[in-house]
Coordinates of C-alpha atoms in Angstrom, one line a residue:
X29 CA -16.9 -34.6 44.7
X30 CA -17.4 -33.5 41.2
X31 CA -16.2 -35.6 38.3
X32 CA -15.5 -34.2 34.8
X33 CA -16.5 -36.1 31.7
X34 CA -15.6 -35.0 28.2
X35 CA -17.2 -36.4 25.1
X36 CA -15.1 -36.1 21.9
X37 CA -15.5 -37.5 18.4
X38 CA -12.7 -39.8 17.5
X39 CA -11.4 -37.5 14.7
X40 CA -11.2 -34.6 17.2
X41 CA -9.5 -36.7 19.8
X42 CA -6.9 -37.7 17.2
X43 CA -6.3 -34.1 16.3
X44 CA -5.9 -33.0 19.9
X45 CA -3.4 -35.8 20.7
X46 CA -1.5 -35.6 17.4
X47 CA 2.2 -34.8 17.9
X48 CA 2.2 -35.7 21.6
X49 CA 0.0 -35.2 24.7
X50 CA 1.1 -35.1 28.3
X51 CA -0.1 -38.1 30.3
X52 CA -1.9 -39.6 27.3
X53 CA -1.5 -43.1 28.8
X54 CA -3.6 -42.1 31.8
X55 CA -6.3 -40.7 29.5
X56 CA -6.3 -43.9 27.4
X57 CA -6.6 -46.0 30.5
X58 CA -9.9 -44.2 31.4
X59 CA -11.1 -43.6 27.9
X60 CA -14.2 -45.4 26.7
X61 CA -15.1 -45.6 23.0
X62 CA -18.8 -45.2 22.2
X63 CA -19.4 -47.5 19.2
X64 CA -22.6 -47.4 17.1
X65 CA -23.1 -50.5 15.0
X66 CA -25.8 -51.0 12.4
X67 CA -28.3 -52.4 14.9
X68 CA -27.8 -49.6 17.4
X69 CA -28.5 -47.0 14.7
X70 CA -31.6 -48.8 13.5
X71 CA -32.9 -49.1 17.0
X72 CA -32.3 -45.4 17.6
X73 CA -34.3 -44.6 14.5
X74 CA -37.2 -46.9 15.5
X75 CA -37.4 -45.5 19.0
X76 CA -37.6 -41.9 17.7
X77 CA -40.2 -42.9 15.1
X78 CA -42.4 -44.6 17.7
X79 CA -42.6 -41.3 19.6
X80 CA -45.1 -40.3 16.9
X81 CA -48.5 -41.6 18.2
X82 CA -50.0 -42.0 14.7
X83 CA -47.0 -44.0 13.4
X84 CA -46.8 -45.9 16.7
X85 CA -50.2 -47.4 16.1
X86 CA -49.2 -48.5 12.6
X87 CA -45.7 -49.7 13.2
X88 CA -46.1 -51.5 16.5
X89 CA -48.2 -54.1 14.6
X90 CA -45.0 -55.2 12.9
X91 CA -42.6 -57.7 14.2
X92 CA -39.2 -56.1 14.9
X93 CA -36.9 -53.2 14.2
X94 CA -35.9 -54.4 10.7
X95 CA -39.5 -54.8 9.8
X96 CA -40.4 -51.3 11.0
X97 CA -37.4 -49.9 9.1
X98 CA -38.6 -51.7 5.9
X99 CA -42.0 -50.0 6.3
X100 CA -40.4 -46.6 6.6
X101 CA -38.1 -47.0 3.6
X102 CA -38.0 -49.0 0.3
X103 CA -36.0 -52.2 0.0
X104 CA -33.4 -50.6 -2.2
X105 CA -32.5 -47.0 -3.0
X106 CA -30.9 -47.9 -6.3
X107 CA -32.8 -50.7 -7.9
X108 CA -30.9 -53.6 -9.3
X109 CA -29.8 -57.2 -8.5
X110 CA -26.2 -56.1 -7.6
X111 CA -27.3 -52.9 -5.7
X112 CA -27.2 -52.9 -1.9
X113 CA -30.2 -53.1 0.4
X114 CA -31.3 -49.8 1.9
X115 CA -29.7 -50.3 5.2
X116 CA -26.3 -51.0 3.6
X117 CA -26.7 -48.1 1.2
X118 CA -27.4 -45.7 4.1
X119 CA -24.6 -47.0 6.4
X120 CA -22.1 -46.6 3.5
X121 CA -23.1 -43.0 3.0
X122 CA -23.3 -41.6 6.6
X123 CA -19.7 -42.7 7.4
X124 CA -16.5 -40.7 7.0
X125 CA -13.2 -42.0 5.9
X126 CA -12.4 -43.4 9.3
X127 CA -15.6 -45.4 9.3
X128 CA -17.2 -43.1 11.9
X129 CA -21.0 -43.1 11.7
X130 CA -22.2 -40.4 14.0
X131 CA -25.9 -40.9 15.0
X132 CA -26.7 -37.3 14.0
X133 CA -25.8 -38.2 10.4
X134 CA -28.5 -40.9 10.4
X135 CA -31.0 -38.7 12.2
X136 CA -30.4 -35.7 9.9
X137 CA -30.6 -37.9 6.7
X138 CA -34.0 -39.4 7.6
X139 CA -35.4 -36.1 8.8
X140 CA -34.4 -34.5 5.5
X141 CA -35.8 -37.5 3.6
X142 CA -39.1 -37.1 5.6
X143 CA -39.3 -33.4 4.8
X144 CA -38.5 -34.1 1.1
X145 CA -41.3 -36.7 1.0
X146 CA -43.8 -34.4 2.6
X147 CA -43.1 -31.7 0.0
X148 CA -43.6 -34.4 -2.7
X149 CA -46.9 -35.5 -1.2
X150 CA -48.1 -31.9 -1.2
X151 CA -47.4 -31.6 -4.9
X152 CA -48.6 -35.0 -5.9
X153 CA -50.3 -37.1 -3.1
X154 CA -50.2 -40.9 -3.4
X155 CA -52.0 -43.8 -1.8
X156 CA -49.7 -45.7 0.6
X157 CA -50.2 -49.0 2.2
X158 CA -49.1 -48.0 5.7
X159 CA -48.6 -51.6 6.7
X160 CA -46.3 -52.5 3.7
X161 CA -44.8 -49.1 3.0
X162 CA -42.6 -47.5 2.1
X163 CA -43.6 -44.3 3.7
X164 CA -40.5 -42.5 2.3
X165 CA -39.5 -43.1 -1.3
X166 CA -36.0 -43.7 -2.7
X167 CA -35.9 -40.3 -4.5
X168 CA -36.5 -38.5 -1.2
X169 CA -33.6 -40.3 0.4
X170 CA -31.3 -39.4 -2.5
X171 CA -32.2 -35.8 -2.3
X172 CA -31.7 -35.9 1.5
X173 CA -28.2 -37.4 1.0
X174 CA -27.2 -34.4 -1.2
X175 CA -28.5 -32.0 1.4
X176 CA -26.7 -33.9 4.2
X177 CA -23.5 -33.9 2.2
X178 CA -23.7 -30.2 1.6
X179 CA -24.4 -29.6 5.3
X180 CA -21.6 -31.8 6.6
X181 CA -19.0 -30.3 4.2
X182 CA -19.8 -26.9 5.7
X183 CA -20.5 -27.6 9.4
X184 CA -18.1 -30.4 10.0
X185 CA -15.4 -30.7 7.3
X186 CA -14.6 -27.0 6.6
X187 CA -15.8 -25.5 9.9
X188 CA -13.7 -27.9 12.1
X189 CA -10.6 -28.1 9.9
X190 CA -10.2 -24.5 9.0
X191 CA -6.5 -24.9 8.4
X192 CA -7.3 -27.6 5.7
X193 CA -10.3 -25.9 4.1
X194 CA -8.2 -24.3 1.3
X195 CA -6.7 -27.7 0.4
X196 CA -10.1 -29.5 0.6
X197 CA -11.6 -27.0 -1.8
X198 CA -9.1 -28.1 -4.4
X199 CA -10.9 -31.4 -4.6
X200 CA -14.2 -29.8 -5.6
X201 CA -15.6 -30.9 -9.0
X202 CA -13.0 -33.7 -9.2
X203 CA -13.1 -37.5 -9.0
X204 CA -13.5 -39.6 -5.9
X205 CA -10.5 -41.9 -6.1
X206 CA -6.8 -40.7 -6.2
X207 CA -3.4 -42.2 -6.3
X208 CA -0.2 -40.6 -5.0
X209 CA 0.4 -38.7 -8.2
X210 CA -3.1 -37.2 -8.5
X211 CA -3.0 -36.3 -4.8
X212 CA 0.2 -34.4 -5.2
X213 CA -1.2 -32.6 -8.3
X214 CA -4.4 -31.7 -6.4
X215 CA -2.8 -30.7 -3.1
X216 CA 0.1 -28.9 -4.8
X217 CA 3.8 -28.9 -4.6
X218 CA 4.3 -28.0 -1.0
X219 CA 7.0 -28.9 1.5
X220 CA 4.6 -30.3 4.0
X221 CA 2.7 -32.4 1.5
X222 CA 3.0 -35.6 3.6
X223 CA 1.7 -33.9 6.7
X224 CA -1.3 -32.4 4.8
X225 CA -2.1 -35.8 3.3
X226 CA -2.0 -37.5 6.7
X227 CA -4.2 -34.7 8.2
X228 CA -6.8 -35.3 5.5
X229 CA -6.8 -39.0 6.4
X230 CA -7.0 -38.2 10.1
X231 CA -10.1 -36.0 9.7
X232 CA -11.8 -38.7 7.6
X233 CA -11.8 -36.8 4.3
X234 CA -9.5 -39.3 2.6
X235 CA -9.7 -43.0 3.2
X236 CA -6.8 -45.3 2.4
X237 CA -7.8 -47.9 -0.1
X238 CA -4.8 -50.2 -0.9
X239 CA -2.2 -47.9 -2.4
X240 CA -4.9 -45.4 -3.3
X241 CA -7.2 -43.0 -1.5
X242 CA -11.0 -42.5 -1.7
X243 CA -13.1 -39.6 -0.7
X244 CA -16.1 -41.0 1.3
X245 CA -19.6 -40.7 -0.2
X246 CA -20.6 -38.5 2.8
X247 CA -18.6 -35.6 1.3
X248 CA -19.0 -36.1 -2.4
X249 CA -22.2 -34.4 -3.3
X250 CA -21.3 -31.4 -1.1
X251 CA -18.1 -30.9 -3.1
X252 CA -19.6 -32.0 -6.5
X253 CA -17.2 -34.9 -6.6
X254 CA -18.0 -37.6 -9.1
X255 CA -17.5 -41.4 -8.7
X256 CA -14.4 -42.6 -10.5
X257 CA -10.6 -42.5 -10.7
X258 CA -8.7 -39.2 -11.1
X259 CA -5.9 -41.3 -12.7
X260 CA -5.9 -43.3 -16.0

């Protein structure tokens, strides 16, 4: 016989089951969460990169996935003793407020960074040690993040949460961290404020941070949201 399998992102599953769902216990009993940790995402990137025969000849001389990743990208995107390593920087920026890191975010970010680097090389070619790298520079990754953010705001955040799009737009050009007071001011004095706020958390636009809320870095550039507190 035929068996039906459905693949849903966690945020969409929460939206479908919110408010009650008949026989949800039966679904949960058969549900399997697909979890992508850091090493899974790095391994996925390396496998895709090694499909390129030219890169394969270069990178297979290295020792492991982390080493290959370090040839592709610089050690840090933002230089400084207290700044994160590139892997940590990327993982923190492809996640939503529910800590979901879809593989397509990683793939799209690096594809965009590659394309940005190629355009840079066409304007001003450089000599690269293909064994030591980096093949892609930090500026290309930063430009790619802005592009990814703009894309995800449109094709994920606004497109899939149409009923919340007007509210989300109210955060544009604002700050990334809010408390209860600034959330109320931004969302507006509406009777269903608590439901709207929870919906913004459920879709991963707002992340609870102690008593406050943060907008994840994935969506900031796309809405021109600056780092910092909206409250004094």
